[in-house]
Amino acid sequence: MSSKPGVLEPLRVRIRRFQFIVGLGFLSLVLGAMLSVSLMVRLKEGVGALPSDFLRLVVTVVLQDLWVLAVLPALCYVGSRIVPLRPWSTALGAAATGGFFVVALSFVSDGGDALTEGWGLASALRLGTFVGGALLSAQAIRVGRTAAERGSSVAQVKSVARQSEYDEFLKAAEADGARMEQRDQAAAAAAAAPAASPATPEGQDSPPGEAPKTPAA
C-alpha cells in the first residue's frame, strides 16, 4: 500500500504539466484575441491604406495571430520564472492548443469550408506565424529560467550573508551576557564580605603607647 503513491506521483506530475500547458495555450488565445480585436479596430484605416494587397494580408495575419507571436511568449516567460518549464514541449504544446481552438472556432463559424479550402498565401503566413511563435515561446522559457536561476543564486548568497551576520550578533550578545553575569557575581561576592574588622576581645591589653584609663581618686 505504501508503494502506490510513489508509483503514481510521476503520472500526477505529467497530468498537472499537461493541464498547465493547455491552460497556457487557451489563456494566450483569449488574451491575444482581445488584443487583436482592439488593435484591428484602431488600425483599420491604416491597414486599408497600405499600397499593396500583400502588405495588407501580412499585417492582417500578424494582427490576428498576436496570441502566438506576442502573448504566448510573454506568458511562457512569466510561467518559467515561477515553474521550471521545458522549452520545446511547453512551447509546442501551448501553441498547438491555441491552434486547435482556432481551427475549432473556424469550423463552428464557417462549417466544413474552413477545412476544405485550398492552400493559399494566407495559410502559409499563418503557418509561419505559428512556427515563429513557438520559437519565440521556447526562447522566452529559456530566458525566464536563466533569470529565475540567477535570482535564486543571488537570494541564496544574501541569505548566507544574513545568516553570518546573525551568528556574529548572537556571539556578541552571548559575550555581553557572560560579562554581565561575571560582573553581577563579583558584586554579590563583594556585598557578602564583612563590612568591618572584628572588635578587640575583652581582657586584651591596650595597645602600647596608650595610658590605661583609670578613674581619678
mmCIF file of C-alpha atoms in Angstrom:
data_model
loop_
_atom_site.group_PDB
_atom_site.id
_atom_site.type_symbol
_atom_site.label_atom_id
_atom_site.label_comp_id
_atom_site.label_asym_id
_atom_site.label_seq_id
_atom_site.Cartn_x
_atom_site.Cartn_y
_atom_site.Cartn_z
ATOM 1 C CA MET A 1 0.000 0.000 0.000
ATOM 2 C CA SER A 2 2.853 2.407 0.726
ATOM 3 C CA SER A 3 4.391 1.978 -2.753
ATOM 4 C CA LYS A 4 1.322 3.213 -4.691
ATOM 5 C CA PRO A 5 1.772 6.960 -4.012
ATOM 6 C CA GLY A 6 5.376 6.774 -5.217
ATOM 7 C CA VAL A 7 4.366 4.926 -8.381
ATOM 8 C CA LEU A 8 1.521 7.330 -9.223
ATOM 9 C CA GLU A 9 3.429 10.520 -8.447
ATOM 10 C CA PRO A 10 5.188 10.779 -11.881
ATOM 11 C CA LEU A 11 1.819 10.325 -13.595
ATOM 12 C CA ARG A 12 0.294 13.085 -11.470
ATOM 13 C CA VAL A 13 3.195 15.397 -12.311
ATOM 14 C CA ARG A 14 2.674 14.767 -16.038
ATOM 15 C CA ILE A 15 -1.057 15.387 -15.759
ATOM 16 C CA ARG A 16 -0.510 18.666 -13.921
ATOM 17 C CA ARG A 17 2.083 19.709 -16.508
ATOM 18 C CA PHE A 18 -0.309 18.852 -19.344
ATOM 19 C CA GLN A 19 -3.079 20.857 -17.693
ATOM 20 C CA PHE A 20 -0.722 23.813 -17.251
ATOM 21 C CA ILE A 21 0.318 23.720 -20.924
ATOM 22 C CA VAL A 22 -3.288 23.505 -22.134
ATOM 23 C CA GLY A 23 -4.299 26.356 -19.837
ATOM 24 C CA LEU A 24 -1.350 28.412 -21.056
ATOM 25 C CA GLY A 25 -2.375 27.982 -24.699
ATOM 26 C CA PHE A 26 -6.034 28.733 -24.028
ATOM 27 C CA LEU A 27 -5.252 31.816 -21.933
ATOM 28 C CA SER A 28 -2.878 33.159 -24.574
ATOM 29 C CA LEU A 29 -5.567 32.694 -27.228
ATOM 30 C CA VAL A 30 -8.203 34.546 -25.196
ATOM 31 C CA LEU A 31 -5.915 37.438 -24.276
ATOM 32 C CA GLY A 32 -4.487 37.568 -27.800
ATOM 33 C CA ALA A 33 -7.964 37.695 -29.346
ATOM 34 C CA MET A 34 -8.870 40.663 -27.154
ATOM 35 C CA LEU A 35 -5.623 42.426 -28.081
ATOM 36 C CA SER A 36 -6.027 41.646 -31.791
ATOM 37 C CA VAL A 37 -9.588 42.939 -31.971
ATOM 38 C CA SER A 38 -8.608 46.144 -30.183
ATOM 39 C CA LEU A 39 -5.648 46.788 -32.489
ATOM 40 C CA MET A 40 -7.506 45.881 -35.677
ATOM 41 C CA VAL A 41 -10.272 48.333 -34.827
ATOM 42 C CA ARG A 42 -7.777 51.114 -34.187
ATOM 43 C CA LEU A 43 -5.541 50.316 -37.174
ATOM 44 C CA LYS A 44 -8.294 49.542 -39.674
ATOM 45 C CA GLU A 45 -7.814 52.700 -41.686
ATOM 46 C CA GLY A 46 -4.032 52.433 -41.641
ATOM 47 C CA VAL A 47 -4.089 48.817 -42.810
ATOM 48 C CA GLY A 48 -6.559 49.647 -45.580
ATOM 49 C CA ALA A 49 -4.300 52.474 -46.765
ATOM 50 C CA LEU A 50 -1.331 50.172 -47.419
ATOM 51 C CA PRO A 51 -0.181 50.262 -51.068
ATOM 52 C CA SER A 52 -0.332 46.518 -51.849
ATOM 53 C CA ASP A 53 -2.598 43.595 -51.074
ATOM 54 C CA PHE A 54 0.375 41.526 -49.934
ATOM 55 C CA LEU A 55 1.290 44.017 -47.211
ATOM 56 C CA ARG A 56 -2.325 44.240 -46.095
ATOM 57 C CA LEU A 57 -2.520 40.458 -45.871
ATOM 58 C CA VAL A 58 0.736 40.197 -43.915
ATOM 59 C CA VAL A 59 -0.301 42.875 -41.416
ATOM 60 C CA THR A 60 -3.752 41.322 -41.017
ATOM 61 C CA VAL A 61 -2.347 37.857 -40.356
ATOM 62 C CA VAL A 62 0.171 39.229 -37.858
ATOM 63 C CA LEU A 63 -2.541 41.148 -36.022
ATOM 64 C CA GLN A 64 -4.808 38.104 -35.927
ATOM 65 C CA ASP A 65 -2.024 35.834 -34.646
ATOM 66 C CA LEU A 66 -0.715 38.086 -31.890
ATOM 67 C CA TRP A 67 -1.764 35.399 -29.427
ATOM 68 C CA VAL A 68 1.071 33.165 -30.620
ATOM 69 C CA LEU A 69 3.558 35.863 -31.614
ATOM 70 C CA ALA A 70 3.400 38.078 -28.525
ATOM 71 C CA VAL A 71 1.019 36.881 -25.809
ATOM 72 C CA LEU A 72 2.176 33.255 -25.645
ATOM 73 C CA PRO A 73 5.922 34.133 -25.361
ATOM 74 C CA ALA A 74 5.122 36.649 -22.635
ATOM 75 C CA LEU A 75 3.097 34.090 -20.662
ATOM 76 C CA CYS A 76 5.807 31.456 -21.153
ATOM 77 C CA TYR A 77 8.408 33.860 -19.785
ATOM 78 C CA VAL A 78 6.308 34.670 -16.723
ATOM 79 C CA GLY A 79 5.479 30.996 -16.147
ATOM 80 C CA SER A 80 9.123 29.918 -16.419
ATOM 81 C CA ARG A 81 10.048 32.444 -13.723
ATOM 82 C CA ILE A 82 7.663 30.615 -11.364
ATOM 83 C CA VAL A 83 7.660 26.976 -12.544
ATOM 84 C CA PRO A 84 10.586 25.102 -14.179
ATOM 85 C CA LEU A 85 9.175 24.519 -17.681
ATOM 86 C CA ARG A 86 10.586 22.534 -20.560
ATOM 87 C CA PRO A 87 11.152 24.871 -23.512
ATOM 88 C CA TRP A 88 10.077 22.847 -26.529
ATOM 89 C CA SER A 89 7.350 20.680 -25.046
ATOM 90 C CA THR A 90 5.718 23.676 -23.365
ATOM 91 C CA ALA A 91 6.001 25.984 -26.360
ATOM 92 C CA LEU A 92 4.789 23.460 -28.920
ATOM 93 C CA GLY A 93 2.050 22.125 -26.649
ATOM 94 C CA ALA A 94 0.677 25.573 -25.828
ATOM 95 C CA ALA A 95 0.857 26.709 -29.454
ATOM 96 C CA ALA A 96 -0.861 23.523 -30.602
ATOM 97 C CA THR A 97 -3.592 24.059 -28.008
ATOM 98 C CA GLY A 98 -4.254 27.586 -29.218
ATOM 99 C CA GLY A 99 -4.157 26.469 -32.849
ATOM 100 C CA PHE A 100 -6.650 23.689 -32.129
ATOM 101 C CA PHE A 101 -9.083 26.176 -30.605
ATOM 102 C CA VAL A 102 -8.643 28.490 -33.598
ATOM 103 C CA VAL A 103 -9.457 25.666 -36.033
ATOM 104 C CA ALA A 104 -12.402 24.588 -33.879
ATOM 105 C CA LEU A 105 -13.825 28.119 -33.822
ATOM 106 C CA SER A 106 -13.367 28.422 -37.600
ATOM 107 C CA PHE A 107 -15.133 25.112 -38.097
ATOM 108 C CA VAL A 108 -18.033 26.197 -35.890
ATOM 109 C CA SER A 109 -18.406 29.571 -37.625
ATOM 110 C CA ASP A 110 -17.710 28.582 -41.272
ATOM 111 C CA GLY A 111 -18.538 24.876 -41.222
ATOM 112 C CA GLY A 112 -16.544 22.431 -43.342
ATOM 113 C CA ASP A 113 -15.412 25.159 -45.744
ATOM 114 C CA ALA A 114 -12.763 26.240 -43.228
ATOM 115 C CA LEU A 115 -11.123 22.813 -43.513
ATOM 116 C CA THR A 116 -11.609 22.113 -47.232
ATOM 117 C CA GLU A 117 -10.424 25.450 -48.656
ATOM 118 C CA GLY A 118 -7.270 25.260 -50.704
ATOM 119 C CA TRP A 119 -3.753 26.106 -49.590
ATOM 120 C CA GLY A 120 -3.035 29.777 -50.130
ATOM 121 C CA LEU A 121 -0.759 32.600 -49.134
ATOM 122 C CA ALA A 122 -2.756 33.322 -46.001
ATOM 123 C CA SER A 123 -2.421 29.717 -44.853
ATOM 124 C CA ALA A 124 1.338 29.828 -45.450
ATOM 125 C CA LEU A 125 1.585 33.046 -43.470
ATOM 126 C CA ARG A 126 -0.418 31.544 -40.610
ATOM 127 C CA LEU A 127 1.853 28.518 -40.556
ATOM 128 C CA GLY A 128 4.856 30.851 -40.462
ATOM 129 C CA THR A 129 3.418 32.801 -37.540
ATOM 130 C CA PHE A 130 2.714 29.538 -35.718
ATOM 131 C CA VAL A 131 6.306 28.321 -36.126
ATOM 132 C CA GLY A 132 7.702 31.740 -35.245
ATOM 133 C CA GLY A 133 5.518 31.954 -32.140
ATOM 134 C CA ALA A 134 6.650 28.513 -30.991
ATOM 135 C CA LEU A 135 10.299 29.519 -31.446
ATOM 136 C CA LEU A 136 9.775 32.774 -29.549
ATOM 137 C CA SER A 137 7.986 30.943 -26.744
ATOM 138 C CA ALA A 138 10.781 28.387 -26.362
ATOM 139 C CA GLN A 139 13.364 31.170 -26.270
ATOM 140 C CA ALA A 140 11.269 33.074 -23.716
ATOM 141 C CA ILE A 141 11.194 29.985 -21.486
ATOM 142 C CA ARG A 142 14.989 29.675 -21.663
ATOM 143 C CA VAL A 143 15.454 33.343 -20.802
ATOM 144 C CA GLY A 144 12.943 33.084 -17.946
ATOM 145 C CA ARG A 145 14.629 30.022 -16.465
ATOM 146 C CA THR A 146 18.037 31.697 -16.654
ATOM 147 C CA ALA A 147 16.676 34.774 -14.902
ATOM 148 C CA ALA A 148 14.978 32.620 -12.258
ATOM 149 C CA GLU A 149 18.189 30.674 -11.559
ATOM 150 C CA ARG A 150 20.176 33.900 -11.344
ATOM 151 C CA GLY A 151 17.677 35.369 -8.925
ATOM 152 C CA SER A 152 17.723 32.205 -6.840
ATOM 153 C CA SER A 153 21.527 32.255 -6.578
ATOM 154 C CA VAL A 154 21.515 35.932 -5.574
ATOM 155 C CA ALA A 155 18.858 35.246 -2.946
ATOM 156 C CA GLN A 156 20.898 32.329 -1.616
ATOM 157 C CA VAL A 157 24.028 34.495 -1.321
ATOM 158 C CA LYS A 158 22.046 37.152 0.538
ATOM 159 C CA SER A 159 20.593 34.502 2.846
ATOM 160 C CA VAL A 160 24.074 33.189 3.685
ATOM 161 C CA ALA A 161 25.306 36.740 4.359
ATOM 162 C CA ARG A 162 22.349 37.436 6.641
ATOM 163 C CA GLN A 163 22.913 34.169 8.487
ATOM 164 C CA SER A 164 26.571 35.024 9.109
ATOM 165 C CA GLU A 165 25.585 38.485 10.377
ATOM 166 C CA TYR A 166 23.037 36.912 12.704
ATOM 167 C CA ASP A 167 25.623 34.436 14.007
ATOM 168 C CA GLU A 168 28.068 37.261 14.737
ATOM 169 C CA PHE A 169 25.343 39.251 16.510
ATOM 170 C CA LEU A 170 24.409 36.191 18.556
ATOM 171 C CA LYS A 171 28.025 35.590 19.578
ATOM 172 C CA ALA A 172 28.427 39.244 20.611
ATOM 173 C CA ALA A 173 25.202 39.081 22.629
ATOM 174 C CA GLU A 174 26.360 35.896 24.380
ATOM 175 C CA ALA A 175 29.720 37.515 25.211
ATOM 176 C CA ASP A 176 27.987 40.592 26.645
ATOM 177 C CA GLY A 177 25.715 38.354 28.695
ATOM 178 C CA ALA A 178 28.680 36.416 30.081
ATOM 179 C CA ARG A 179 30.466 39.650 31.073
ATOM 180 C CA MET A 180 27.361 40.979 32.800
ATOM 181 C CA GLU A 181 26.949 37.707 34.681
ATOM 182 C CA GLN A 182 30.574 37.831 35.868
ATOM 183 C CA ARG A 183 30.100 41.451 36.966
ATOM 184 C CA ASP A 184 26.968 40.543 38.936
ATOM 185 C CA GLN A 185 28.746 37.629 40.603
ATOM 186 C CA ALA A 186 31.679 39.878 41.609
ATOM 187 C CA ALA A 187 29.283 42.478 43.027
ATOM 188 C CA ALA A 188 27.423 39.824 45.019
ATOM 189 C CA ALA A 189 30.688 38.454 46.434
ATOM 190 C CA ALA A 190 31.796 41.946 47.492
ATOM 191 C CA ALA A 191 28.464 42.574 49.219
ATOM 192 C CA ALA A 192 28.712 39.291 51.156
ATOM 193 C CA ALA A 193 32.202 40.120 52.578
ATOM 194 C CA PRO A 194 32.355 41.588 56.228
ATOM 195 C CA ALA A 195 31.937 45.338 56.174
ATOM 196 C CA ALA A 196 34.395 45.973 59.089
ATOM 197 C CA SER A 197 37.195 44.168 61.017
ATOM 198 C CA PRO A 198 36.180 42.275 64.285
ATOM 199 C CA ALA A 199 36.250 44.194 67.679
ATOM 200 C CA THR A 200 39.086 43.747 70.202
ATOM 201 C CA PRO A 201 38.320 40.853 72.602
ATOM 202 C CA GLU A 202 37.532 41.604 76.243
ATOM 203 C CA GLY A 203 40.557 41.418 78.632
ATOM 204 C CA GLN A 204 43.111 42.126 75.931
ATOM 205 C CA ASP A 205 45.767 44.678 76.898
ATOM 206 C CA SER A 206 45.528 48.099 75.375
ATOM 207 C CA PRO A 207 47.863 48.801 72.560
ATOM 208 C CA PRO A 208 51.252 50.162 73.603
ATOM 209 C CA GLY A 209 51.535 53.909 73.851
ATOM 210 C CA GLU A 210 48.085 54.336 75.278
ATOM 211 C CA ALA A 211 47.757 55.060 79.012
ATOM 212 C CA PRO A 212 45.264 53.000 80.914
ATOM 213 C CA LYS A 213 42.179 54.925 81.661
ATOM 214 C CA THR A 214 41.515 54.721 85.452
ATOM 215 C CA PRO A 215 39.077 56.803 87.361
ATOM 216 C CA ALA A 216 40.557 59.649 89.336
ATOM 217 C CA ALA A 217 40.809 59.269 93.165
#
